[in-house]
Tab-separated table of C-alpha atoms in Angstrom:
chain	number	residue	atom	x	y	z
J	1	UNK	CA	99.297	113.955	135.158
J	2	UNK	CA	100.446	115.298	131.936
J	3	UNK	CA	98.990	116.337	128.756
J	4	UNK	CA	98.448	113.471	126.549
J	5	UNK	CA	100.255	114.529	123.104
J	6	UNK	CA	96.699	113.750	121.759
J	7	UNK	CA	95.388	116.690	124.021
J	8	UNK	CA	98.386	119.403	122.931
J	9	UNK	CA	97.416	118.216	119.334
J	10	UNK	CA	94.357	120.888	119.755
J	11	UNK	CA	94.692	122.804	123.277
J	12	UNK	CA	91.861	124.720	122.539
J	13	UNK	CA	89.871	121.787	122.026
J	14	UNK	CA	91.648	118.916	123.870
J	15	UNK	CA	91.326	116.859	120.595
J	16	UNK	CA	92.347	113.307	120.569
J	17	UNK	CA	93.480	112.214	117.494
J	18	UNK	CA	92.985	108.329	117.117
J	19	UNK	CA	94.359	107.447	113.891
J	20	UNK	CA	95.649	104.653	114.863
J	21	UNK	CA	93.378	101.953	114.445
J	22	UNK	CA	94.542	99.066	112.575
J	23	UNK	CA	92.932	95.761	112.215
J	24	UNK	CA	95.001	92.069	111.976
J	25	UNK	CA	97.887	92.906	109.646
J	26	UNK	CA	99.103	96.096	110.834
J	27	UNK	CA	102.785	96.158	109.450
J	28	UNK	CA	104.526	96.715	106.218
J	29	UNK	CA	102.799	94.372	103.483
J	30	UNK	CA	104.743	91.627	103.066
J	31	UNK	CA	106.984	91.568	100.318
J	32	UNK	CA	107.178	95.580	100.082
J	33	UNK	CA	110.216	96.940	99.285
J	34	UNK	CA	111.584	100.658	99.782
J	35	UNK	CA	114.188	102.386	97.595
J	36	UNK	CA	115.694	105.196	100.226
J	37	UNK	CA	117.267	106.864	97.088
J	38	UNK	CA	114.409	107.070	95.328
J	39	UNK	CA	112.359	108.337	98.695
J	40	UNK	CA	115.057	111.233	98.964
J	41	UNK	CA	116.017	112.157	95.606
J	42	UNK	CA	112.233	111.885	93.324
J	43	UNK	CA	112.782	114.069	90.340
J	44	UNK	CA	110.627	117.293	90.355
J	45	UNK	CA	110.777	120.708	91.205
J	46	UNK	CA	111.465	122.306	94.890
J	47	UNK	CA	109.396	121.568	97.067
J	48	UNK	CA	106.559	124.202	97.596
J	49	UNK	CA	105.857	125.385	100.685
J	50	UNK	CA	102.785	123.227	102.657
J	51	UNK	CA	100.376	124.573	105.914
J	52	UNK	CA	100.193	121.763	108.245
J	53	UNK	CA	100.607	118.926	105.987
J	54	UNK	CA	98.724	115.639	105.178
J	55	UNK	CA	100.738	112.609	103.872
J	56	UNK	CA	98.100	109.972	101.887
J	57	UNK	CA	100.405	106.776	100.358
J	58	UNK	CA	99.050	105.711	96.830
J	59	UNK	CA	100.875	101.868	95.372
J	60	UNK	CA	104.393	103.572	94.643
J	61	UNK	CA	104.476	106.190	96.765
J	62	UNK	CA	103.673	109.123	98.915
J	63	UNK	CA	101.604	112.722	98.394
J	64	UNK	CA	102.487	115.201	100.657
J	65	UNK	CA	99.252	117.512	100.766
J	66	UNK	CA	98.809	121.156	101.894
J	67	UNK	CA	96.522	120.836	105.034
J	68	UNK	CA	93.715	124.082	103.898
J	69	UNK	CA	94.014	123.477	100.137
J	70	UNK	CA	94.638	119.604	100.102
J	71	UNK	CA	96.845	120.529	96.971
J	72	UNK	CA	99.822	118.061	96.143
J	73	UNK	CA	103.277	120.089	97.045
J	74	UNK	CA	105.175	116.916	96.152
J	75	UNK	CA	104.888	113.620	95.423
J	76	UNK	CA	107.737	110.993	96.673
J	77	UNK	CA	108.634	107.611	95.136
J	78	UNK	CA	108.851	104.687	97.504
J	79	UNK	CA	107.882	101.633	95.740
J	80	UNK	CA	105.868	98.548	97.784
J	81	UNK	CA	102.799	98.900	100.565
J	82	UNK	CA	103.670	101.683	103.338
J	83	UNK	CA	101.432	102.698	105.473
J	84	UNK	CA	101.738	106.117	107.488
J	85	UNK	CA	100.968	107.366	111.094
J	86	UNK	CA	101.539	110.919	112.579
J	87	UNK	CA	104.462	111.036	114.709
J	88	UNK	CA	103.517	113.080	117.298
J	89	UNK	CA	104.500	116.572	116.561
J	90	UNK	CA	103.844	119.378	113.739
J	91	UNK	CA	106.543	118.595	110.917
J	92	UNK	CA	106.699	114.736	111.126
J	93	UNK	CA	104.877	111.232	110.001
J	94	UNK	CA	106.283	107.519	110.338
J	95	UNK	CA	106.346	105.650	107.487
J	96	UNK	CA	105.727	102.033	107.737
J	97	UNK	CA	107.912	100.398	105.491
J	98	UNK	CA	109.078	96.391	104.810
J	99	UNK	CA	112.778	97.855	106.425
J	100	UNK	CA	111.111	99.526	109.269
J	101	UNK	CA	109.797	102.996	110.482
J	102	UNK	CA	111.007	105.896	108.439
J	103	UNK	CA	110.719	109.329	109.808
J	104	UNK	CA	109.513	111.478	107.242
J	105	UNK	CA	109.464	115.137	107.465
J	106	UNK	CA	106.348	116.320	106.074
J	107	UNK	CA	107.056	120.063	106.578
J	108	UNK	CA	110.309	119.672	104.087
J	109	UNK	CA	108.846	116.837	102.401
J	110	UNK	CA	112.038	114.833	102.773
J	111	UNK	CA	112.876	111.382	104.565
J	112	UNK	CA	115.413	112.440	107.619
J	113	UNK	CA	118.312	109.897	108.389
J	114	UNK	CA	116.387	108.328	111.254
J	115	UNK	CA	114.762	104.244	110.867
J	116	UNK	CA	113.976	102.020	113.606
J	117	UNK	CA	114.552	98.690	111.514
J	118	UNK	CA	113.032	95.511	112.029
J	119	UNK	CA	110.421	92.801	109.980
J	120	UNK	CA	107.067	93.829	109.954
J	121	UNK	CA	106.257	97.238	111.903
J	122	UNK	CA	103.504	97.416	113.416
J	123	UNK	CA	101.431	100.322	115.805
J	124	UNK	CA	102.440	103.852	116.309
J	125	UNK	CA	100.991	104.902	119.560
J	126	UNK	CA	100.799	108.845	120.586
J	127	UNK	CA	100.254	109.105	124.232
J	128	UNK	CA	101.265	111.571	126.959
J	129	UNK	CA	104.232	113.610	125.017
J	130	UNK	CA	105.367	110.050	124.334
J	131	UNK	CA	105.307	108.137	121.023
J	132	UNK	CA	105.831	104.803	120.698
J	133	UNK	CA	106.349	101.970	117.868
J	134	UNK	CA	105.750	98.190	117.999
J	135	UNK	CA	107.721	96.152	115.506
J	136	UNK	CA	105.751	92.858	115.145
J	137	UNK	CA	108.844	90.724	113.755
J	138	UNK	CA	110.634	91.663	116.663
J	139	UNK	CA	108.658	92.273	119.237
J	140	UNK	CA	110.444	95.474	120.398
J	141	UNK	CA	109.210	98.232	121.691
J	142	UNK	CA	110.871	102.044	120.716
J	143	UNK	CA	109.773	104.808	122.851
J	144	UNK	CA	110.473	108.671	122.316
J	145	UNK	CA	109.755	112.180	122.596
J	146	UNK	CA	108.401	113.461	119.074
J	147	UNK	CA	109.832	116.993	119.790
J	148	UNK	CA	113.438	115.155	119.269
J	149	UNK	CA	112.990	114.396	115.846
J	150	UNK	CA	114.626	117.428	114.019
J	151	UNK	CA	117.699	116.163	113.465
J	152	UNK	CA	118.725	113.107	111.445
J	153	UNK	CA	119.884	111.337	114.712
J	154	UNK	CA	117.001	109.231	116.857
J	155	UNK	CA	116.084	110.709	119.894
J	156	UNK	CA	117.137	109.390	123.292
J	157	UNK	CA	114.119	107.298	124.460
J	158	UNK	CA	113.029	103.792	126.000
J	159	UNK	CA	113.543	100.692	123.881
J	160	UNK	CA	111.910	97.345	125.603
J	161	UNK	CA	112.101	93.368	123.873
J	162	UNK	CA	108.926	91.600	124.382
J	163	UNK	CA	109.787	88.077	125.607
J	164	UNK	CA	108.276	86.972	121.956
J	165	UNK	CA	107.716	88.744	118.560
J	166	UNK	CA	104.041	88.759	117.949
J	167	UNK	CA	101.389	91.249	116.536
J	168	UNK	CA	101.418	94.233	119.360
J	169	UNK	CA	100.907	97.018	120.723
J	170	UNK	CA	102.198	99.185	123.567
J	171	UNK	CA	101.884	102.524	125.242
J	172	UNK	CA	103.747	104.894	127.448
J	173	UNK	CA	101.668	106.620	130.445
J	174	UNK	CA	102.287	110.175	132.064
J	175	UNK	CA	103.820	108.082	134.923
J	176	UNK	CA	106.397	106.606	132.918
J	177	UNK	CA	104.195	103.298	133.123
J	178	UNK	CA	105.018	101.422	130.006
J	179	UNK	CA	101.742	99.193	128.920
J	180	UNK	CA	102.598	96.600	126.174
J	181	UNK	CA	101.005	93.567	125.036
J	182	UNK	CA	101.350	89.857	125.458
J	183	UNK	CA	102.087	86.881	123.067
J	184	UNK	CA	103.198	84.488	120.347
J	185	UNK	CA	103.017	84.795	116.512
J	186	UNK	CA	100.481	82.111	117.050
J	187	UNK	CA	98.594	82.834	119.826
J	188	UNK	CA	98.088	86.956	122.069
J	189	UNK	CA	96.401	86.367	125.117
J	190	UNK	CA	96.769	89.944	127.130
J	191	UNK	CA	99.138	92.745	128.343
J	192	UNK	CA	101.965	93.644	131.138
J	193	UNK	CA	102.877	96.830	133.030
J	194	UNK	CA	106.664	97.632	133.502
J	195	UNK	CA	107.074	100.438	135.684
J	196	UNK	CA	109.979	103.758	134.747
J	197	UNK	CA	112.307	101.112	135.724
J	198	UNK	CA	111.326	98.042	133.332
J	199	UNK	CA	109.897	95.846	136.569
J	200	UNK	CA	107.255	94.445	136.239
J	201	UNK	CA	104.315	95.367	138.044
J	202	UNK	CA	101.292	93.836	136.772
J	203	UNK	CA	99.736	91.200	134.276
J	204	UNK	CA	96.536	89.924	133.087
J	205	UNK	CA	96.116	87.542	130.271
J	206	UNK	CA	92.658	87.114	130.394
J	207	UNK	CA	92.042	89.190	126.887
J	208	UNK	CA	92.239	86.349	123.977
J	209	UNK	CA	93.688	87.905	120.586
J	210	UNK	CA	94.552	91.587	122.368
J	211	UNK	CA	95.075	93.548	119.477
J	212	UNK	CA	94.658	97.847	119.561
J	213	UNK	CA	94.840	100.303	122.082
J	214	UNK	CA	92.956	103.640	122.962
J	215	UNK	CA	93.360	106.369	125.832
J	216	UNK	CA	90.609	107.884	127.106
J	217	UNK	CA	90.282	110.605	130.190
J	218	UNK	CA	91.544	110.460	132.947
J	219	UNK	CA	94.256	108.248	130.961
J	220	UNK	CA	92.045	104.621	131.370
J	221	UNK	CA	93.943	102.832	128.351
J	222	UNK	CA	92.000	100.008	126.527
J	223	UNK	CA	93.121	96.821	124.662
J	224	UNK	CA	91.012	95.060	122.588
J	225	UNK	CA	90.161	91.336	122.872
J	226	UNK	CA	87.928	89.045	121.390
J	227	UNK	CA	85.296	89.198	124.352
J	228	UNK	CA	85.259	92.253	125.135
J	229	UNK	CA	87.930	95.031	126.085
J	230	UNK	CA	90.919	95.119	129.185
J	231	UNK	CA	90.942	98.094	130.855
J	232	UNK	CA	94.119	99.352	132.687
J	233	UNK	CA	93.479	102.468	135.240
J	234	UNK	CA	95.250	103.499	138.085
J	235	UNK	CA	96.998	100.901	138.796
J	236	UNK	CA	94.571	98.110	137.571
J	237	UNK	CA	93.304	95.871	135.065
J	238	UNK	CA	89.899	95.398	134.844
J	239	UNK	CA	87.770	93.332	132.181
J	240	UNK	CA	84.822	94.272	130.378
J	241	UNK	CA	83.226	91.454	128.903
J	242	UNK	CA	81.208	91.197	125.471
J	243	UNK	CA	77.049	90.506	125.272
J	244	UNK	CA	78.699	88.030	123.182
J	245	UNK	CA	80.865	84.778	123.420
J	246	UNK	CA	82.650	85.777	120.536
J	247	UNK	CA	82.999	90.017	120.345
J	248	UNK	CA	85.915	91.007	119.086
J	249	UNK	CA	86.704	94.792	119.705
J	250	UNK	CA	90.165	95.044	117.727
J	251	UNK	CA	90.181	98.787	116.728
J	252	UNK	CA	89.689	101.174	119.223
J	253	UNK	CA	89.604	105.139	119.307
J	254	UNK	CA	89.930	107.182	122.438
J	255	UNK	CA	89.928	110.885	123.270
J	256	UNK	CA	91.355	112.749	126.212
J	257	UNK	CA	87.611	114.849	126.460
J	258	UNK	CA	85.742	111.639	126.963
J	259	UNK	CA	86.002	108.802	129.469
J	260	UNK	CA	84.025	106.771	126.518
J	261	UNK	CA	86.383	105.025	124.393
J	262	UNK	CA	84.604	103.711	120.711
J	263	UNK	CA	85.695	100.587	119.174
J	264	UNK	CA	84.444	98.704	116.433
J	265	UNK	CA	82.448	95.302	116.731
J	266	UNK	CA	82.972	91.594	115.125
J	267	UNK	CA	80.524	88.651	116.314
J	268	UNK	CA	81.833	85.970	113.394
J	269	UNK	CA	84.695	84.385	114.563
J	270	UNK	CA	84.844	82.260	110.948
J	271	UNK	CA	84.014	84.979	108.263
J	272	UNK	CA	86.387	85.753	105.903
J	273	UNK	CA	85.597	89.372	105.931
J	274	UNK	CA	82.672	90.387	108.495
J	275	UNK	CA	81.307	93.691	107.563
J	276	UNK	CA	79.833	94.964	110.865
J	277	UNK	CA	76.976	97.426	111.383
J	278	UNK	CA	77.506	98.104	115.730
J	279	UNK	CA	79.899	99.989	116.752
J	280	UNK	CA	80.547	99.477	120.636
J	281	UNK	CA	81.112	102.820	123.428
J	282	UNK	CA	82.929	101.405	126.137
J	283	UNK	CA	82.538	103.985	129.590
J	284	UNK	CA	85.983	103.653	131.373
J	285	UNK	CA	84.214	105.244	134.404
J	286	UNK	CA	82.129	102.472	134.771
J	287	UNK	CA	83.792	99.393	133.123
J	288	UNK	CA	80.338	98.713	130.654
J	289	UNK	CA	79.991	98.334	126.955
J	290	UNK	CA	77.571	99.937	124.806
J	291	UNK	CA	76.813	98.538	121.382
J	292	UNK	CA	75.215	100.982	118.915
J	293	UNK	CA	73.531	99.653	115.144
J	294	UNK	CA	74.811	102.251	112.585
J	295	UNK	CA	72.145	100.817	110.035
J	296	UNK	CA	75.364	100.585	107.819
J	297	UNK	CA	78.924	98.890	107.804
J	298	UNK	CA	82.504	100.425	108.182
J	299	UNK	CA	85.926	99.654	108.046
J	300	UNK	CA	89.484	99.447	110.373
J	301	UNK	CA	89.888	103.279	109.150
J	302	UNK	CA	86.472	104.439	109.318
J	303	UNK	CA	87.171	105.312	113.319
J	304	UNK	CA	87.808	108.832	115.189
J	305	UNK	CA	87.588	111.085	117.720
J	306	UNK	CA	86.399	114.683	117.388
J	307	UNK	CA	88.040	118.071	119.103
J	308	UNK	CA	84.899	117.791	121.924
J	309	UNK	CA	84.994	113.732	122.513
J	310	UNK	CA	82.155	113.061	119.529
J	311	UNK	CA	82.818	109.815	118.327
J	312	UNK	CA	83.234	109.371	114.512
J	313	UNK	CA	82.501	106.555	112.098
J	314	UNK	CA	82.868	106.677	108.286
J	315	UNK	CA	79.804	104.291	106.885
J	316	UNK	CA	80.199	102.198	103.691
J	317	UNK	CA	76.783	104.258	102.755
J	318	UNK	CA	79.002	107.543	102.164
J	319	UNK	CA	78.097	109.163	105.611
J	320	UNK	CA	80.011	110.479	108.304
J	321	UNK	CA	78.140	109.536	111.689
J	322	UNK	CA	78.807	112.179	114.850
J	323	UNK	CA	77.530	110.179	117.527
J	324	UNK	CA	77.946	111.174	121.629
J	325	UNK	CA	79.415	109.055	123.469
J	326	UNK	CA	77.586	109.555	126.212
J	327	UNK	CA	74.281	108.179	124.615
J	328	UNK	CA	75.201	106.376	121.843
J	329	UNK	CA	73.124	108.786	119.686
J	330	UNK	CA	73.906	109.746	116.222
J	331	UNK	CA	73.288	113.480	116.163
J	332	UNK	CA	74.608	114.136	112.918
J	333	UNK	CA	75.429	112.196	109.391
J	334	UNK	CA	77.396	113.951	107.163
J	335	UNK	CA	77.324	113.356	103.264
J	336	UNK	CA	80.579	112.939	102.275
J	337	UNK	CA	81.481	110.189	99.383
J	338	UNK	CA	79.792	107.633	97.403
J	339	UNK	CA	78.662	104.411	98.681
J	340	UNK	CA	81.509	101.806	98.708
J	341	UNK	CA	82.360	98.333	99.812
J	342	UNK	CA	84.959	97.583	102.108
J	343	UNK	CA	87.672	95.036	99.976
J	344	UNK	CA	88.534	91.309	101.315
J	345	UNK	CA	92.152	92.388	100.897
J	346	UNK	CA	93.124	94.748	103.757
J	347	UNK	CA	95.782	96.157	102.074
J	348	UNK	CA	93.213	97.359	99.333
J	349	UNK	CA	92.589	100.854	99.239
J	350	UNK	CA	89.099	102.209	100.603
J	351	UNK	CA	87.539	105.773	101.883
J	352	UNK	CA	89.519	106.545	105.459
J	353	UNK	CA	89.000	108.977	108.119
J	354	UNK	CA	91.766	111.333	109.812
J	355	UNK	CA	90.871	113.474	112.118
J	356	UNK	CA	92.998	116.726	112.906
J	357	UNK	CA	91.921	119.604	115.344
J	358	UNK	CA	87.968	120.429	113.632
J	359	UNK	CA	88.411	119.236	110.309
J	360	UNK	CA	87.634	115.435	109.438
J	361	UNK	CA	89.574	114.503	106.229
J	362	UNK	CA	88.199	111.433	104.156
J	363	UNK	CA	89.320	110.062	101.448
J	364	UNK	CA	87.901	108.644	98.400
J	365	UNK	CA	90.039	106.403	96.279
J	366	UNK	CA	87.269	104.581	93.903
J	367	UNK	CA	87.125	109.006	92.002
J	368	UNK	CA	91.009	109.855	93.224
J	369	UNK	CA	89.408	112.287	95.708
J	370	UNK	CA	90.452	114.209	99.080
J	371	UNK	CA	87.743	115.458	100.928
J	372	UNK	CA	87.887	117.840	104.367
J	373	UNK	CA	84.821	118.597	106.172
J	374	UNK	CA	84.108	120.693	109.364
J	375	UNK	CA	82.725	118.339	112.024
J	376	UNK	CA	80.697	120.806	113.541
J	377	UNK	CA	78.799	122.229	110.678
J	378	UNK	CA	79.180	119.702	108.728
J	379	UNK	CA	80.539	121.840	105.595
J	380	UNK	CA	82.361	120.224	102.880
J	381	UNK	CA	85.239	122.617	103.179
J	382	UNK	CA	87.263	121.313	100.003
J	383	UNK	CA	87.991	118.358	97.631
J	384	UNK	CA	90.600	117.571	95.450
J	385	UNK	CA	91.262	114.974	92.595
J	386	UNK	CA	94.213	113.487	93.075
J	387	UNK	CA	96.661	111.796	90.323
J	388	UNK	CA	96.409	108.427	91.625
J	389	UNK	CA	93.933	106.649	94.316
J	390	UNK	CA	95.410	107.159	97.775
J	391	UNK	CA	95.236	104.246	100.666
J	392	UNK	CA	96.404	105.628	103.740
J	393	UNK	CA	95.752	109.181	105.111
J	394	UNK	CA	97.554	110.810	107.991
J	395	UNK	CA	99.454	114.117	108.877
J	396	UNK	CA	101.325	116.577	111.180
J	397	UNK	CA	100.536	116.785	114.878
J	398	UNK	CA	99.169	120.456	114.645
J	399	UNK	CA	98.750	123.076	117.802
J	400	UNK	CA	102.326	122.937	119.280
């Protein structure tokens, strides 16, 4: 099997960097709209030199941080809501945009020439030296290798149409298995496996409102449902259902050092805005769910993965729970910001987690803050104050 990109994002550590959790709206805000001019040619001096950058969007724009110092090197206009995901290797990001994905360079802090257009974008998925994009609007799937995206050209890769656009998600295995979900823009009811050749070669639509993915060890790959989670490994789909009629596990975070993937946890099938307090461990060994009471709510960014497995959750009580997978204890909380309240709007900026190698970066938009921490000593390690209150946090693929 190969080396999930995830685990050559830290070979020392076999990290797993979930950043990808997204909860119902997962595309570029309606109504957005990107300048590419103004993305390429913002006024300012040269751009400064940055050590494995960050890239945190703010309403107008993008910072491009310095990874140790969390110093702005530049700062690039692009009007509208974009959201931003790492693209899989150590210079670049994808840029969620109303037009499409942008590929933005974050070691020359420069858009390149390449865009995968289409309404509403949706998932970036890293997975086994693969990554992969889901345009909602479209329902087409774009699958490359990250190392190919130097030049201003796309990179030869895999591009599949789902038989309808809807709000998906897919992912490519070390096999050249090519998991992607199923539905309607009214209704998602479960996932498909096309083999290298685009055939076919199983379904199971027994997962109501799939939305999310995670990989964990021994690549068992997890889509969320709203009763529970549908696990595909080796060759097979298997379900694991909720303690509840209604448990919707739409965010997920997985890690290639733990066969435990974490996922969030929603009983309220009619609340506006449910502000959980379980998380939920979910043992792909076994095929059983484990809910765990955090004592305090979270958000669809508040989830990672940490270089040994630990699972991560940012609380809306400031803290930064390490909890093991394994037993569903918290072993360590970790000051980091103020309390906060996760907003009705999604779009609406609040504190997010990003993960990278040892360092857990979290942001704090209500004081225009940046904050990295070590996640094993649990050292603030710096802070910055930033010109404008960032949204979305991501970065560089480091350890290649």
């Amino acid at each position: 099997m190969k080396k999930s990109v995830r685990t050559r994002a830290a070979t020392a550590t076999a990290l797993a960097l979930a950043a990808s959790a997204v909860l119902t709206a997962c595309g570029g805000g309606d109504g957005a709209s990107s300048d590419t001019k103004a993305a390429n040619d913002s006024p300012g001096p040269k751009p400064v030199a940055v050590k494995n950058p960050l890239v945190a969007t703010f309403d107008g724009g993008l910072y491009v941080l310095d990874g140790e110092s969390l110093k702005p090197a530049r700062t690039i206009e692009l009007p509208g809501f974009n959201r931003v995901n790492p693209a899989g290797d150590a210079s670049h990001v994808i840029v969620s945009t109303d037009s499409g994905f942008r590929v933005f360079n974050a070691a020359e802090q420069t858009f390149t020439g390449v865009e995968y257009k289409g309404a509403k974008p949706g998932h970036v998925v890293r997975h086994a030296g693969r990554t992969v994009l889901f345009t909602d609007g479209t329902g087409e799937v774009n699958v490359f290798d990250p190392e190919g995206l130097s030049g201003d050209k796309k990179p030869q890769g895999r591009t599949y149409t789902s038989a309808e656009p809807h709000h998906g998600v897919a992912i490519e295995l070390g096999n050249g298995e090519l998991l992607s979900t199923l539905g309607t823009e009214e209704k998602r009811t479960g996932a498909l496996v096309l083999d290298k050749d685009d055939k076919e070669i199983k379904r199971n639509e027994n997962c109501p409102g799939v939305h999310g993915e995670a990989a964990a060890k021994d690549e068992a790959v997890a889509v969320g449902c709203e009763d529970g989670v549908l696990i595909y490994k080796d060759g097979e789909f298997t379900k694991v259902d909720a303690p509840d009629d209604y448990g919707r596990i739409g965010n997920q975070a997985g890690s290639d050092a733990s066969p435990v993937l974490l996922g969030d946890y929603k009983t309220d099938p009619d609340a506006e805005l449910e502000r959980p307090t379980r998380i939920s461990l979910i043992d792909t060994r076994t095929a059983k769910l484990r809910l765990v009471d955090l004592g305090t709510s979270y958000s669809f960014r508040s989830l990672g993965r940490g270089p040994h497995g630990e699972a991560l959750v940012l609380g809306t009580n400031g803290t930064l729970h390490v909890i093991d997978p394994e037993t569903g204890k918290v072993e360590k909380k970790i000051p980091v910001v103020d309390d906060w309240q996760e907003p009705l709007d999604w779009q609406q900026p609040r504190p997010t987690l990003f993960v990278r190698d040892h360092t857990a970066y979290v942001s704090e938009p209500g004081k225009r803050k940046l904050h990295a921490v070590d996640i094993a000593s649990g050292e603030k390690l710096t802070s910055v104050t930033l010109p404008k209150s960032t949204n979305e946090l991501s970065g560089v693929i480091t350890g290649h």
